[in-house]
mmCIF file of C-alpha atoms and ligand atoms in Angstrom:
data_model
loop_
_atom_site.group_PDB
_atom_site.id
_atom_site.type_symbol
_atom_site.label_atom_id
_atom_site.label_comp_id
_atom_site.label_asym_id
_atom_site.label_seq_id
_atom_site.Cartn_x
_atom_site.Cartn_y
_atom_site.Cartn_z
ATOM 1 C CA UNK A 99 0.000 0.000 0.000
ATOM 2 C CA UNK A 100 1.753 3.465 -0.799
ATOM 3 C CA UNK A 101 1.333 6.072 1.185
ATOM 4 C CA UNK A 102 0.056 8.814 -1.183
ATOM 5 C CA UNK A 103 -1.095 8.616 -4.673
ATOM 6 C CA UNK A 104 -2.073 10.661 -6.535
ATOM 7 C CA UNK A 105 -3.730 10.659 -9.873
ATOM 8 C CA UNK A 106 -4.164 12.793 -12.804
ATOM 9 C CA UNK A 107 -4.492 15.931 -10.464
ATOM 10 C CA UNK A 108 -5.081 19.082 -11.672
ATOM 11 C CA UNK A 109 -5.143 22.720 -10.577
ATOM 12 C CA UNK A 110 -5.841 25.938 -12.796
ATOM 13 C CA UNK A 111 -5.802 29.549 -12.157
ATOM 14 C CA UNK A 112 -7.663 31.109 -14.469
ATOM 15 C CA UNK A 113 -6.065 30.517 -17.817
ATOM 16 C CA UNK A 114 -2.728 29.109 -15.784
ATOM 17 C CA UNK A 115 -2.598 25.397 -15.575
ATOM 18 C CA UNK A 116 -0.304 25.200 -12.006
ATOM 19 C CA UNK A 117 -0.686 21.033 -12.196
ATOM 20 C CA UNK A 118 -1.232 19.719 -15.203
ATOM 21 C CA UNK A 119 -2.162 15.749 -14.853
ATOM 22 C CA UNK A 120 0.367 14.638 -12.046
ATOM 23 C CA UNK A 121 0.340 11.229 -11.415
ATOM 24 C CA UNK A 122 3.033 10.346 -8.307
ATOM 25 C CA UNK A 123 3.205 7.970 -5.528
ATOM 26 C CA UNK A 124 5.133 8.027 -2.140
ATOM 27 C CA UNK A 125 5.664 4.569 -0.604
ATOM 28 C CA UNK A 126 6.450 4.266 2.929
ATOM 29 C CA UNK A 127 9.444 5.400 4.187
ATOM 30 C CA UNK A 128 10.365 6.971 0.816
ATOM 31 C CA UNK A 129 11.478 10.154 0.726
ATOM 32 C CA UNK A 130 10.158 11.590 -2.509
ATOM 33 C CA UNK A 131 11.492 14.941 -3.807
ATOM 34 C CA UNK A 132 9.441 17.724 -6.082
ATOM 35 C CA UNK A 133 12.163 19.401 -7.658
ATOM 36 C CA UNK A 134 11.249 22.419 -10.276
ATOM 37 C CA UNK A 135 11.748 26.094 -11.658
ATOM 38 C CA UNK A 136 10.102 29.251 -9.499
ATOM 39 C CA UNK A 137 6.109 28.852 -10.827
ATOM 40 C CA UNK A 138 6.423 24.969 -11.906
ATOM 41 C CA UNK A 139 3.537 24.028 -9.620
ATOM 42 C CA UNK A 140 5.091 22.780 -6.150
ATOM 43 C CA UNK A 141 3.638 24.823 -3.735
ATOM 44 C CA UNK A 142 0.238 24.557 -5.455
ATOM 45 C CA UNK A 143 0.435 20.309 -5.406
ATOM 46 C CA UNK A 144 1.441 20.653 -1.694
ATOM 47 C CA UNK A 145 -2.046 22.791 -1.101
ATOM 48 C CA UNK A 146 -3.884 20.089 -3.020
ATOM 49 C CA UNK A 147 -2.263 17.016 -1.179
ATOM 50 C CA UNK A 148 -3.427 19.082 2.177
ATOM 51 C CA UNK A 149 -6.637 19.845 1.037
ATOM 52 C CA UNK A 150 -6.219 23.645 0.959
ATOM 53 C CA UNK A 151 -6.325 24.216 -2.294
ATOM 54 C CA UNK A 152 -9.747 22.132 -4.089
ATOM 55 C CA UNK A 153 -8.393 20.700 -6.983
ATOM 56 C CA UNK A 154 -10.505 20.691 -10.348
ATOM 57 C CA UNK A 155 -9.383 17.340 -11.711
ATOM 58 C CA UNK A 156 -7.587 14.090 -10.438
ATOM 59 C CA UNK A 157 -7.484 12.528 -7.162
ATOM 60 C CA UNK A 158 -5.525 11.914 -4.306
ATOM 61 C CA UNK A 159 -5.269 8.831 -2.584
ATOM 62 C CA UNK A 160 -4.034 8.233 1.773
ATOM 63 C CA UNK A 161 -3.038 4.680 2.351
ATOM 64 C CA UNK A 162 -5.422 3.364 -0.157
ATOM 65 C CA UNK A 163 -8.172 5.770 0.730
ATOM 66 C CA UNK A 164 -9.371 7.809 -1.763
ATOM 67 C CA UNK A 165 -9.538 11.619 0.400
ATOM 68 C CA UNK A 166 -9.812 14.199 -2.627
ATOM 69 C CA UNK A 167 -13.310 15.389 -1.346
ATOM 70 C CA UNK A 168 -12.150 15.085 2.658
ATOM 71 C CA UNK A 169 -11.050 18.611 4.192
ATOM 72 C CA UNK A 170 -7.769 19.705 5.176
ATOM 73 C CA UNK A 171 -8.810 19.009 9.005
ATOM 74 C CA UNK A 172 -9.776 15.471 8.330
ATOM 75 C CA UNK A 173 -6.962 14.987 6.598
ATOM 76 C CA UNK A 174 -4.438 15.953 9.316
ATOM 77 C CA UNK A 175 -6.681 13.795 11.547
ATOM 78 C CA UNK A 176 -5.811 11.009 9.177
ATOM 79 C CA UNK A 177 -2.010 11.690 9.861
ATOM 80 C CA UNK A 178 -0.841 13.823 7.199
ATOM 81 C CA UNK A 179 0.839 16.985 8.265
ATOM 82 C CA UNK A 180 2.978 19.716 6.461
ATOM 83 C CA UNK A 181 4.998 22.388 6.460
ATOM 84 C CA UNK A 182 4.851 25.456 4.564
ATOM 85 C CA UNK A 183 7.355 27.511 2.229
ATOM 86 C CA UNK A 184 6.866 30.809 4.330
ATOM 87 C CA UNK A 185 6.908 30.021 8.408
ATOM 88 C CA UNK A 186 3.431 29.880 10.048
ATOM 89 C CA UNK A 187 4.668 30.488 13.607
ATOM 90 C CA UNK A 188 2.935 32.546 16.474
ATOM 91 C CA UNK A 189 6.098 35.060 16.965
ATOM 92 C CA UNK A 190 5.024 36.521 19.929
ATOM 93 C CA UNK A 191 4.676 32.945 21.760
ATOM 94 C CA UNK A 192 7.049 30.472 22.893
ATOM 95 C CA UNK A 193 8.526 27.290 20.919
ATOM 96 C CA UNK A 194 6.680 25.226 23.202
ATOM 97 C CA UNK A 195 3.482 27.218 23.029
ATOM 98 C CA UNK A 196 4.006 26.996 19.505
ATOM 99 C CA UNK A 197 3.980 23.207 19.125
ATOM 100 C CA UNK A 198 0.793 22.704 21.953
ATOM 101 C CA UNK A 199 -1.157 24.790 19.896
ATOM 102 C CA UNK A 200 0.095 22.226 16.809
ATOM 103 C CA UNK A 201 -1.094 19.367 18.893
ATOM 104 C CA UNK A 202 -4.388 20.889 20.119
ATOM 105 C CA UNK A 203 -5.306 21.713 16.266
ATOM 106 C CA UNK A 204 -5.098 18.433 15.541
ATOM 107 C CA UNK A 205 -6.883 16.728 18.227
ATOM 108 C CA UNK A 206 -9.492 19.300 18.852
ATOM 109 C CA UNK A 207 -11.942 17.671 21.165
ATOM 110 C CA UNK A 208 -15.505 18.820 20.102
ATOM 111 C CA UNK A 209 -16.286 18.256 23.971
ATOM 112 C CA UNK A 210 -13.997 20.885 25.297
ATOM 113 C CA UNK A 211 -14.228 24.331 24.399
ATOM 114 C CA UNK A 212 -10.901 25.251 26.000
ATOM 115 C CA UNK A 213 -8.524 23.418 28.027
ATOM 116 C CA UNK A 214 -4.950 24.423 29.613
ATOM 117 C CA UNK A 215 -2.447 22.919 27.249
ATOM 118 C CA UNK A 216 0.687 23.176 29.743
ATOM 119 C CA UNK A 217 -1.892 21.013 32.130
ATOM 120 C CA UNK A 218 -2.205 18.408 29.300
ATOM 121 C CA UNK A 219 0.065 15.775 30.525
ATOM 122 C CA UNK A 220 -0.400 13.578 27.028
ATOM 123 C CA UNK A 221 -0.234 17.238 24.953
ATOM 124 C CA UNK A 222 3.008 18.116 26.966
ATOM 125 C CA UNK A 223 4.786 14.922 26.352
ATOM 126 C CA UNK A 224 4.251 14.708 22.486
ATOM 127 C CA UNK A 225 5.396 18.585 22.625
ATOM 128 C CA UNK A 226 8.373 18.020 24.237
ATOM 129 C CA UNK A 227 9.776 14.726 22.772
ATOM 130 C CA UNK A 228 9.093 16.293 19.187
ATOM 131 C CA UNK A 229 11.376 19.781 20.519
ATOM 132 C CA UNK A 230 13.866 16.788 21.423
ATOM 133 C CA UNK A 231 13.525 15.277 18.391
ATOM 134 C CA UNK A 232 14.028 18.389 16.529
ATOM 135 C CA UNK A 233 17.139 19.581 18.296
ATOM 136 C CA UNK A 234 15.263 22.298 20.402
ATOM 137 C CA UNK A 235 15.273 20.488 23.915
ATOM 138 C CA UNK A 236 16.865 23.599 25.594
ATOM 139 C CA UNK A 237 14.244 25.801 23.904
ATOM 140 C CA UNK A 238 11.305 25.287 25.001
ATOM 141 C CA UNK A 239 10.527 28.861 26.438
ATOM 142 C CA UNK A 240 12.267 31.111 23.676
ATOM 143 C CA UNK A 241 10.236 33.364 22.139
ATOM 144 C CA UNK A 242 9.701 32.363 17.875
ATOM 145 C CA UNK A 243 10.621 36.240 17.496
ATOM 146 C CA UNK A 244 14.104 35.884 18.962
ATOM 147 C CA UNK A 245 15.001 32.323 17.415
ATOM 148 C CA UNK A 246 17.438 31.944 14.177
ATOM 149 C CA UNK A 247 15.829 31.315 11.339
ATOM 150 C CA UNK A 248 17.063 27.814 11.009
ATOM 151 C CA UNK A 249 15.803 27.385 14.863
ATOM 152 C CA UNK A 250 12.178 28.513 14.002
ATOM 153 C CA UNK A 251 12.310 25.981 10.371
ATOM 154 C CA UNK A 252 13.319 23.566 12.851
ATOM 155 C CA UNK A 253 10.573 24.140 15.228
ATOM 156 C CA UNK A 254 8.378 24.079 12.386
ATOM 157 C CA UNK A 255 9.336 20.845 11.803
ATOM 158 C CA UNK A 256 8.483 20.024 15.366
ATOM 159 C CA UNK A 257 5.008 21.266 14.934
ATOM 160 C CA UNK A 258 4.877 18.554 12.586
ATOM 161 C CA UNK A 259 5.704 15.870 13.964
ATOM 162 C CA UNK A 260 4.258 16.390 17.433
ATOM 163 C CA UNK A 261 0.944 15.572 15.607
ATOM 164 C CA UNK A 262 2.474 11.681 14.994
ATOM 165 C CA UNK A 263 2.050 12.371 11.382
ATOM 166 C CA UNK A 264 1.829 9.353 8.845
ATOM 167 C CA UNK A 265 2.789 11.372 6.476
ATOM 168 C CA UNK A 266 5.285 14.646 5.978
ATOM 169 C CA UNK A 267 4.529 17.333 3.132
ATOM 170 C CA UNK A 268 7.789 19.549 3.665
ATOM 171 C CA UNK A 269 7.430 22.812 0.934
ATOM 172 C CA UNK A 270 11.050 23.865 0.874
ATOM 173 C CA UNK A 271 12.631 23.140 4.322
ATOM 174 C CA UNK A 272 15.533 25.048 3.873
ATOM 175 C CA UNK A 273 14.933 28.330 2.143
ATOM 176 C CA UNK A 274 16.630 31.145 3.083
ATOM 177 C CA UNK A 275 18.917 29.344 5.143
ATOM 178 C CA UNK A 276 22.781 29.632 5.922
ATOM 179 C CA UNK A 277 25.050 26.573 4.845
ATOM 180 C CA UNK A 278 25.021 25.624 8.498
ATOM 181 C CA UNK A 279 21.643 25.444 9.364
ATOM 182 C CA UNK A 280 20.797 23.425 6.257
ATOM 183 C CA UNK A 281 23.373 21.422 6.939
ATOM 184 C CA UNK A 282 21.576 20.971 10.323
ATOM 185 C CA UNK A 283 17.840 20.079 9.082
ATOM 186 C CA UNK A 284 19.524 17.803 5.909
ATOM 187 C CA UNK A 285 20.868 15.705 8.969
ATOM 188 C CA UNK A 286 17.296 16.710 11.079
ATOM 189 C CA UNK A 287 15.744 15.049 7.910
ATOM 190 C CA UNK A 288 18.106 12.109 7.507
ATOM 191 C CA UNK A 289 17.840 10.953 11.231
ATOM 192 C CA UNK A 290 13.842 10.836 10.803
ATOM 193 C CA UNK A 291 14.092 8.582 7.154
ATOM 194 C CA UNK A 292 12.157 5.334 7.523
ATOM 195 C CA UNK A 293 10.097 6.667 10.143
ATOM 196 C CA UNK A 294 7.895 8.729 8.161
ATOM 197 C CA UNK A 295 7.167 9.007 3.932
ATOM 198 C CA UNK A 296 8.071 12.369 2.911
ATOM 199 C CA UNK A 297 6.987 14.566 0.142
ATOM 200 C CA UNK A 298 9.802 16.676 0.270
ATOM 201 C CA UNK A 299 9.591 20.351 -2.304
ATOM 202 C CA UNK A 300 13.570 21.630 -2.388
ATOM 203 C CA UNK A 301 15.681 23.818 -4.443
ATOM 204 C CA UNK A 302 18.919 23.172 -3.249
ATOM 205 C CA UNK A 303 19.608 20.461 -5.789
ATOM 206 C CA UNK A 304 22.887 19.152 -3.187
ATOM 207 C CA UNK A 305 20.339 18.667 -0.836
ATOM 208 C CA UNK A 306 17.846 16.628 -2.824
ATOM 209 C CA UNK A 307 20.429 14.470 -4.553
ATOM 210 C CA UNK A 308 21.723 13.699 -0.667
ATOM 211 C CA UNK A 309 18.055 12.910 0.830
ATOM 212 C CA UNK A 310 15.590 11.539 -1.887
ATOM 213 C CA UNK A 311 15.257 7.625 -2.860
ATOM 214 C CA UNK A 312 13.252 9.540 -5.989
ATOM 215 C CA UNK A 313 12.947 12.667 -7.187
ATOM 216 C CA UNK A 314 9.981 14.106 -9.710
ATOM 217 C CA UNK A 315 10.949 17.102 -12.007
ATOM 218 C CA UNK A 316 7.938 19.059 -12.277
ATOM 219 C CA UNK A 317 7.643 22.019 -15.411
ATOM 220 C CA UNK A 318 4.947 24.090 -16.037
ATOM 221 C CA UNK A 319 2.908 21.764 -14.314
ATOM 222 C CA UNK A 320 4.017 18.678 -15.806
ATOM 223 C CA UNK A 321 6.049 16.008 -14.367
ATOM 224 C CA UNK A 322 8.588 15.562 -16.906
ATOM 225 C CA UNK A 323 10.279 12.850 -15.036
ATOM 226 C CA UNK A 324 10.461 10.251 -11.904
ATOM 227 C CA UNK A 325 13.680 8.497 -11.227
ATOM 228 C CA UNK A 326 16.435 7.737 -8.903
ATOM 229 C CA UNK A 327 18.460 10.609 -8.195
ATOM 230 C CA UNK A 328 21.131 9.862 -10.513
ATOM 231 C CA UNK A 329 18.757 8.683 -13.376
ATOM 232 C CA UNK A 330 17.292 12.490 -13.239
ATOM 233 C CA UNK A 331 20.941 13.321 -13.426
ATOM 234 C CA UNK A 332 21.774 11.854 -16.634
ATOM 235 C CA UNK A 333 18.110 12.557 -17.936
ATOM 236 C CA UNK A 334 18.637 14.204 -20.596
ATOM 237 C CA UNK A 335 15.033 16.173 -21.240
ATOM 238 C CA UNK A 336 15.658 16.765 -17.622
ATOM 239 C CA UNK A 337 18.754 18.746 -17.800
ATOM 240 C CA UNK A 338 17.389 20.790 -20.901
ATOM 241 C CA UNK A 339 14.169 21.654 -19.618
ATOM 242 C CA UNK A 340 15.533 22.948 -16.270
ATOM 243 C CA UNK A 341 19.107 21.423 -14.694
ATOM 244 C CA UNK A 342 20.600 22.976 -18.042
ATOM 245 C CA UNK A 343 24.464 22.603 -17.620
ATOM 246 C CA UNK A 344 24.760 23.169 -13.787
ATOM 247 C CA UNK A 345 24.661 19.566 -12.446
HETATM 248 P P1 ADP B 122 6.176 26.885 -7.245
HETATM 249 O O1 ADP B 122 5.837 26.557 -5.825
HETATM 250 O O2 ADP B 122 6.698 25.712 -8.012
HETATM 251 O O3 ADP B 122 7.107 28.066 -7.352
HETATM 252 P P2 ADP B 122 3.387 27.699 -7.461
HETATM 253 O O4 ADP B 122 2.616 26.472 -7.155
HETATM 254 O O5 ADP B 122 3.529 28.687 -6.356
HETATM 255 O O6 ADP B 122 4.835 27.290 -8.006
HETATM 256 O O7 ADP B 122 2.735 28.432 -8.697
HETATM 257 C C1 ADP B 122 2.412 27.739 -9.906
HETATM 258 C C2 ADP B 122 1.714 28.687 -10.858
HETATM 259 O O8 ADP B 122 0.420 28.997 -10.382
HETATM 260 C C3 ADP B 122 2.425 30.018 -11.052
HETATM 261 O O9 ADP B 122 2.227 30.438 -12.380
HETATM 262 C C4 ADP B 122 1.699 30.917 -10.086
HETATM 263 O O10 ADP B 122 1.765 32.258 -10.506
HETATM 264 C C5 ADP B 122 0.285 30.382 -10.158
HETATM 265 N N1 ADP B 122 -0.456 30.551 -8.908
HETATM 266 C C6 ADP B 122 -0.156 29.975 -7.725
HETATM 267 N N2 ADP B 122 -1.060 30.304 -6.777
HETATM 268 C C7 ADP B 122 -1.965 31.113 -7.388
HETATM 269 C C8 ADP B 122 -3.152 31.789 -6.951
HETATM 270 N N3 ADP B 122 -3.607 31.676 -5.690
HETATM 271 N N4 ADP B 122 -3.818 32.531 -7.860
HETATM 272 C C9 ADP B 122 -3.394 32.631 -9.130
HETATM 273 N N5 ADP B 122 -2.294 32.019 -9.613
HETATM 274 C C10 ADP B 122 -1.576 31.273 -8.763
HETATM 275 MG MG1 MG B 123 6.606 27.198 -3.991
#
């Protein structure tokens, strides 16, 4: 059973087709990269696998279950979480604080209106070993505001994976990071492999090549290619529709 499919999807904006057909699986424990030029349709597949973007052809299949009609809510209660191209964080509030209110989004009990998430034993656990997990032990009580930005992509990741996620949708992990701190989340990323299937959207081709079992070359839309990362290497329609002469 893979855990994602996804068939034939498609998403236009007006006259702009931002996924045209695409037709990709992620087994478990594969990490599967989306690699592609600025406007080539990654962010907009990553909206459609979560739900938040309705897509007007295709569909998308969880572990066999066919969700394209189930909202982005039910399908984070289903185990798939992500993380998005520009950071989502509450700056004002602590890392901790931060990753409770990830938790509490996703297990939103319809019989409690509010509840104190630092007296959630169960909430407070899941926070904290994901902080661990992350690298962020000693953080728990910065505030996002005054974190490095490769501390608060890292806590993003956290927010993640203190939901017990299934499934990881990660829209460029590493932009606008320093050599360290991607060095830092390639090894965050690494260390979690096998654990969780990954859907993984990157530019930094160095990264990709080091992380992905496959890798899908999206253009314009299309996916003009799924291989190992050294058969989209040597691919040659590859390399002239976007790699051109710099791999
Ligand atoms: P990528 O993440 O690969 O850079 P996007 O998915 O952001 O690409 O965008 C794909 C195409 O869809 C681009 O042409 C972009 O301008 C267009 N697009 C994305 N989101 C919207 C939107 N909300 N409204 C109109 N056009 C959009
Ligand atoms: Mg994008």
């Amino acid at each position: 059973m893979s855990a994602l499919v996804t068939q034939s999807l498609v998403k236009r904006f007006g006259g702009v087709l931002a996924t045209d057909h695409v037709s990709l699986t992620v087994e478990p424990g594969e990490i599967h990269a989306i690699i592609g030029p600025n406007g080539a349709g990654k962010s907009t597949l990553i909206g459609q696998l979560a739900g938040e973007i309705a897509s007007d052809e295709g569909h998308v299949l969880m572990f066999d279950e066919d969700v394209t009609q189930v909202r982005t809510h039910q399908r984070a209660q289903r185990g798939l979480a992500r993380t998005y191209q520009v950071t989502q964080l509450a700056r004002e509030f602590t890392a901790l604080d931060n990753v409770l209110l990830a938790v509490n989004a996703r297990e939103r009990h319809n019989f409690r209106f509010w509840r104190n998430a630092h007296d959630d034993a169960t909430a407070m656990a899941k926070a904290t070993t994901a902080l661990a997990t992350v690298g962020l032990g000693a953080m728990h009580h910065a505030t996002v505001g005054t974190m490095a930005h490769g501390e608060q992509r890292q806590l993003e990741i956290a927010m993640a994976l203190a939901t017990e996620p299934k499934l990881l949708l990660l829209d460029e992990p590493l932009a606008g990071m320093s050599q360290g701190e991607s060095a830092a989340i390639v090894a965050l990323l690494q260390s979690l492999r096998g654990r969780y299937p990954m859907l993984l959207v990157e530019h930094d081709m160095e990264a990709v090549f080091a992380l992905a079992d496959r890798v899908s070359v999206l253009v314009y839309g299309r996916i003009i290619a799924t291989d190992t990362p050294d058969g989209v290497r040597n691919n040659p329609e590859v390399r002239a529709a976007y790699l051109g002469e710099t791999v």
